[in-house]
Amino acid sequence: MSQPLQISPETAIKLSKQLGVPLEHLMHMPKHILLQKLTELAKAEAEAGKPSESAPGTEESSS
């Protein structure tokens, strides 16, 4: 049986909201599953941020 995750309450609440997972499920989630979900979240945020970040760079290079 795995132990609850060793993270602060603030971090647990933040992750629970970001991942859309109930807090109780998050605290007993296996570490490898949590890391996989965090990786997916980071990729989604990076893809969502790419167009807005590349737009100002495009404007500067075309000037």
Short mmCIF file of N, CA and C in Angstrom, two decimals:
data_model
loop_
_atom_site.label_atom_id
_atom_site.label_comp_id
_atom_site.label_asym_id
_atom_site.label_seq_id
_atom_site.Cartn_x
_atom_site.Cartn_y
_atom_site.Cartn_z
N MET A 1 0.84 -1.18 0.00
CA MET A 1 0.00 0.00 0.00
C MET A 1 0.88 1.24 0.00
N SER A 2 0.54 2.20 -0.81
CA SER A 2 1.36 3.40 -0.89
C SER A 2 0.93 4.42 0.16
N GLN A 3 1.89 5.24 0.57
CA GLN A 3 1.62 6.29 1.54
C GLN A 3 1.01 7.49 0.82
N PRO A 4 0.30 8.35 1.57
CA PRO A 4 -0.18 9.59 0.96
C PRO A 4 1.01 10.42 0.48
N LEU A 5 0.79 11.24 -0.53
CA LEU A 5 1.86 12.08 -1.05
C LEU A 5 2.36 13.04 0.02
N GLN A 6 3.65 13.31 0.01
CA GLN A 6 4.26 14.21 0.97
C GLN A 6 4.34 15.61 0.36
N ILE A 7 3.19 16.28 0.26
CA ILE A 7 3.14 17.63 -0.28
C ILE A 7 2.35 18.51 0.70
N SER A 8 2.58 19.81 0.59
CA SER A 8 1.89 20.73 1.50
C SER A 8 0.41 20.81 1.16
N PRO A 9 -0.41 21.19 2.13
CA PRO A 9 -1.85 21.33 1.86
C PRO A 9 -2.14 22.33 0.74
N GLU A 10 -1.38 23.43 0.69
CA GLU A 10 -1.59 24.43 -0.35
C GLU A 10 -1.30 23.84 -1.74
N THR A 11 -0.22 23.09 -1.83
CA THR A 11 0.14 22.46 -3.10
C THR A 11 -0.91 21.43 -3.49
N ALA A 12 -1.39 20.67 -2.54
CA ALA A 12 -2.40 19.65 -2.82
C ALA A 12 -3.68 20.28 -3.36
N ILE A 13 -4.11 21.37 -2.75
CA ILE A 13 -5.33 22.04 -3.21
C ILE A 13 -5.13 22.61 -4.61
N LYS A 14 -3.98 23.23 -4.86
CA LYS A 14 -3.69 23.80 -6.18
C LYS A 14 -3.68 22.71 -7.25
N LEU A 15 -2.99 21.61 -6.98
CA LEU A 15 -2.92 20.51 -7.95
C LEU A 15 -4.29 19.90 -8.18
N SER A 16 -5.06 19.76 -7.12
CA SER A 16 -6.40 19.19 -7.23
C SER A 16 -7.25 20.01 -8.19
N LYS A 17 -7.19 21.33 -8.06
CA LYS A 17 -7.96 22.22 -8.94
C LYS A 17 -7.44 22.16 -10.37
N GLN A 18 -6.12 22.21 -10.55
CA GLN A 18 -5.54 22.21 -11.89
C GLN A 18 -5.80 20.90 -12.63
N LEU A 19 -5.72 19.79 -11.92
CA LEU A 19 -5.89 18.49 -12.56
C LEU A 19 -7.34 18.05 -12.63
N GLY A 20 -8.22 18.74 -11.90
CA GLY A 20 -9.63 18.36 -11.89
C GLY A 20 -9.86 17.03 -11.19
N VAL A 21 -9.09 16.78 -10.14
CA VAL A 21 -9.16 15.52 -9.39
C VAL A 21 -9.56 15.85 -7.95
N PRO A 22 -10.46 15.08 -7.36
CA PRO A 22 -10.80 15.33 -5.95
C PRO A 22 -9.55 15.23 -5.07
N LEU A 23 -9.51 16.04 -4.04
CA LEU A 23 -8.35 16.10 -3.15
C LEU A 23 -8.00 14.74 -2.56
N GLU A 24 -9.02 13.98 -2.17
CA GLU A 24 -8.79 12.66 -1.58
C GLU A 24 -8.11 11.72 -2.58
N HIS A 25 -8.51 11.81 -3.84
CA HIS A 25 -7.90 10.97 -4.87
C HIS A 25 -6.46 11.40 -5.12
N LEU A 26 -6.24 12.71 -5.14
CA LEU A 26 -4.89 13.22 -5.39
C LEU A 26 -3.91 12.74 -4.32
N MET A 27 -4.31 12.80 -3.07
CA MET A 27 -3.41 12.45 -1.97
C MET A 27 -3.02 10.97 -1.98
N HIS A 28 -3.84 10.12 -2.56
CA HIS A 28 -3.54 8.69 -2.60
C HIS A 28 -3.17 8.21 -4.00
N MET A 29 -2.95 9.16 -4.90
CA MET A 29 -2.58 8.81 -6.27
C MET A 29 -1.12 8.35 -6.30
N PRO A 30 -0.83 7.27 -7.01
CA PRO A 30 0.57 6.83 -7.13
C PRO A 30 1.42 7.94 -7.77
N LYS A 31 2.66 8.05 -7.33
CA LYS A 31 3.53 9.13 -7.82
C LYS A 31 3.70 9.10 -9.33
N HIS A 32 3.83 7.91 -9.93
CA HIS A 32 4.05 7.86 -11.37
C HIS A 32 2.83 8.36 -12.14
N ILE A 33 1.64 8.14 -11.61
CA ILE A 33 0.42 8.65 -12.25
C ILE A 33 0.37 10.16 -12.12
N LEU A 34 0.70 10.68 -10.93
CA LEU A 34 0.71 12.12 -10.72
C LEU A 34 1.71 12.80 -11.65
N LEU A 35 2.89 12.23 -11.77
CA LEU A 35 3.90 12.81 -12.66
C LEU A 35 3.43 12.80 -14.11
N GLN A 36 2.75 11.73 -14.52
CA GLN A 36 2.22 11.66 -15.87
C GLN A 36 1.19 12.76 -16.10
N LYS A 37 0.28 12.96 -15.15
CA LYS A 37 -0.74 14.00 -15.27
C LYS A 37 -0.12 15.39 -15.28
N LEU A 38 0.90 15.61 -14.46
CA LEU A 38 1.58 16.91 -14.44
C LEU A 38 2.29 17.17 -15.76
N THR A 39 2.87 16.13 -16.35
CA THR A 39 3.52 16.27 -17.65
C THR A 39 2.51 16.64 -18.72
N GLU A 40 1.36 15.97 -18.72
CA GLU A 40 0.31 16.28 -19.68
C GLU A 40 -0.18 17.72 -19.50
N LEU A 41 -0.33 18.16 -18.26
CA LEU A 41 -0.78 19.52 -17.98
C LEU A 41 0.24 20.54 -18.47
N ALA A 42 1.52 20.27 -18.23
CA ALA A 42 2.58 21.18 -18.67
C ALA A 42 2.62 21.27 -20.19
N LYS A 43 2.46 20.13 -20.88
CA LYS A 43 2.44 20.15 -22.34
C LYS A 43 1.27 20.95 -22.87
N ALA A 44 0.10 20.78 -22.27
CA ALA A 44 -1.09 21.51 -22.70
C ALA A 44 -0.90 23.01 -22.49
N GLU A 45 -0.32 23.40 -21.36
CA GLU A 45 -0.07 24.82 -21.09
C GLU A 45 0.97 25.38 -22.06
N ALA A 46 1.99 24.60 -22.38
CA ALA A 46 3.02 25.06 -23.31
C ALA A 46 2.44 25.24 -24.71
N GLU A 47 1.60 24.31 -25.14
CA GLU A 47 0.99 24.43 -26.46
C GLU A 47 0.03 25.61 -26.52
N ALA A 48 -0.70 25.84 -25.45
CA ALA A 48 -1.63 26.97 -25.40
C ALA A 48 -0.87 28.29 -25.38
N GLY A 49 0.31 28.30 -24.80
CA GLY A 49 1.10 29.53 -24.69
C GLY A 49 1.95 29.83 -25.90
N LYS A 50 2.23 28.84 -26.75
CA LYS A 50 3.11 29.05 -27.89
C LYS A 50 2.64 30.15 -28.84
N PRO A 51 1.40 30.14 -29.32
CA PRO A 51 0.99 31.17 -30.28
C PRO A 51 1.12 32.59 -29.72
N SER A 52 0.74 32.81 -28.47
CA SER A 52 0.81 34.15 -27.90
C SER A 52 2.26 34.58 -27.67
N GLU A 53 3.15 33.64 -27.37
CA GLU A 53 4.54 34.00 -27.16
C GLU A 53 5.27 34.24 -28.48
N SER A 54 4.91 33.52 -29.52
CA SER A 54 5.60 33.67 -30.79
C SER A 54 5.13 34.90 -31.55
N ALA A 55 3.93 35.38 -31.28
CA ALA A 55 3.39 36.54 -31.99
C ALA A 55 4.23 37.79 -31.77
N PRO A 56 4.59 38.15 -30.53
CA PRO A 56 5.42 39.35 -30.35
C PRO A 56 6.80 39.19 -30.99
N GLY A 57 7.36 38.01 -30.95
CA GLY A 57 8.66 37.77 -31.58
C GLY A 57 8.58 37.94 -33.08
N THR A 58 7.46 37.55 -33.68
CA THR A 58 7.26 37.68 -35.11
C THR A 58 7.18 39.15 -35.49
N GLU A 59 6.50 39.95 -34.68
CA GLU A 59 6.36 41.37 -34.96
C GLU A 59 7.72 42.07 -34.91
N GLU A 60 8.56 41.71 -33.94
CA GLU A 60 9.87 42.34 -33.81
C GLU A 60 10.77 42.01 -34.99
N SER A 61 10.75 40.77 -35.44
CA SER A 61 11.63 40.37 -36.53
C SER A 61 11.19 40.95 -37.87
N SER A 62 9.89 41.26 -38.02
CA SER A 62 9.40 41.80 -39.28
C SER A 62 9.60 43.31 -39.36
N SER A 63 9.95 43.96 -38.26
CA SER A 63 10.13 45.42 -38.25
C SER A 63 11.42 45.82 -38.91
#
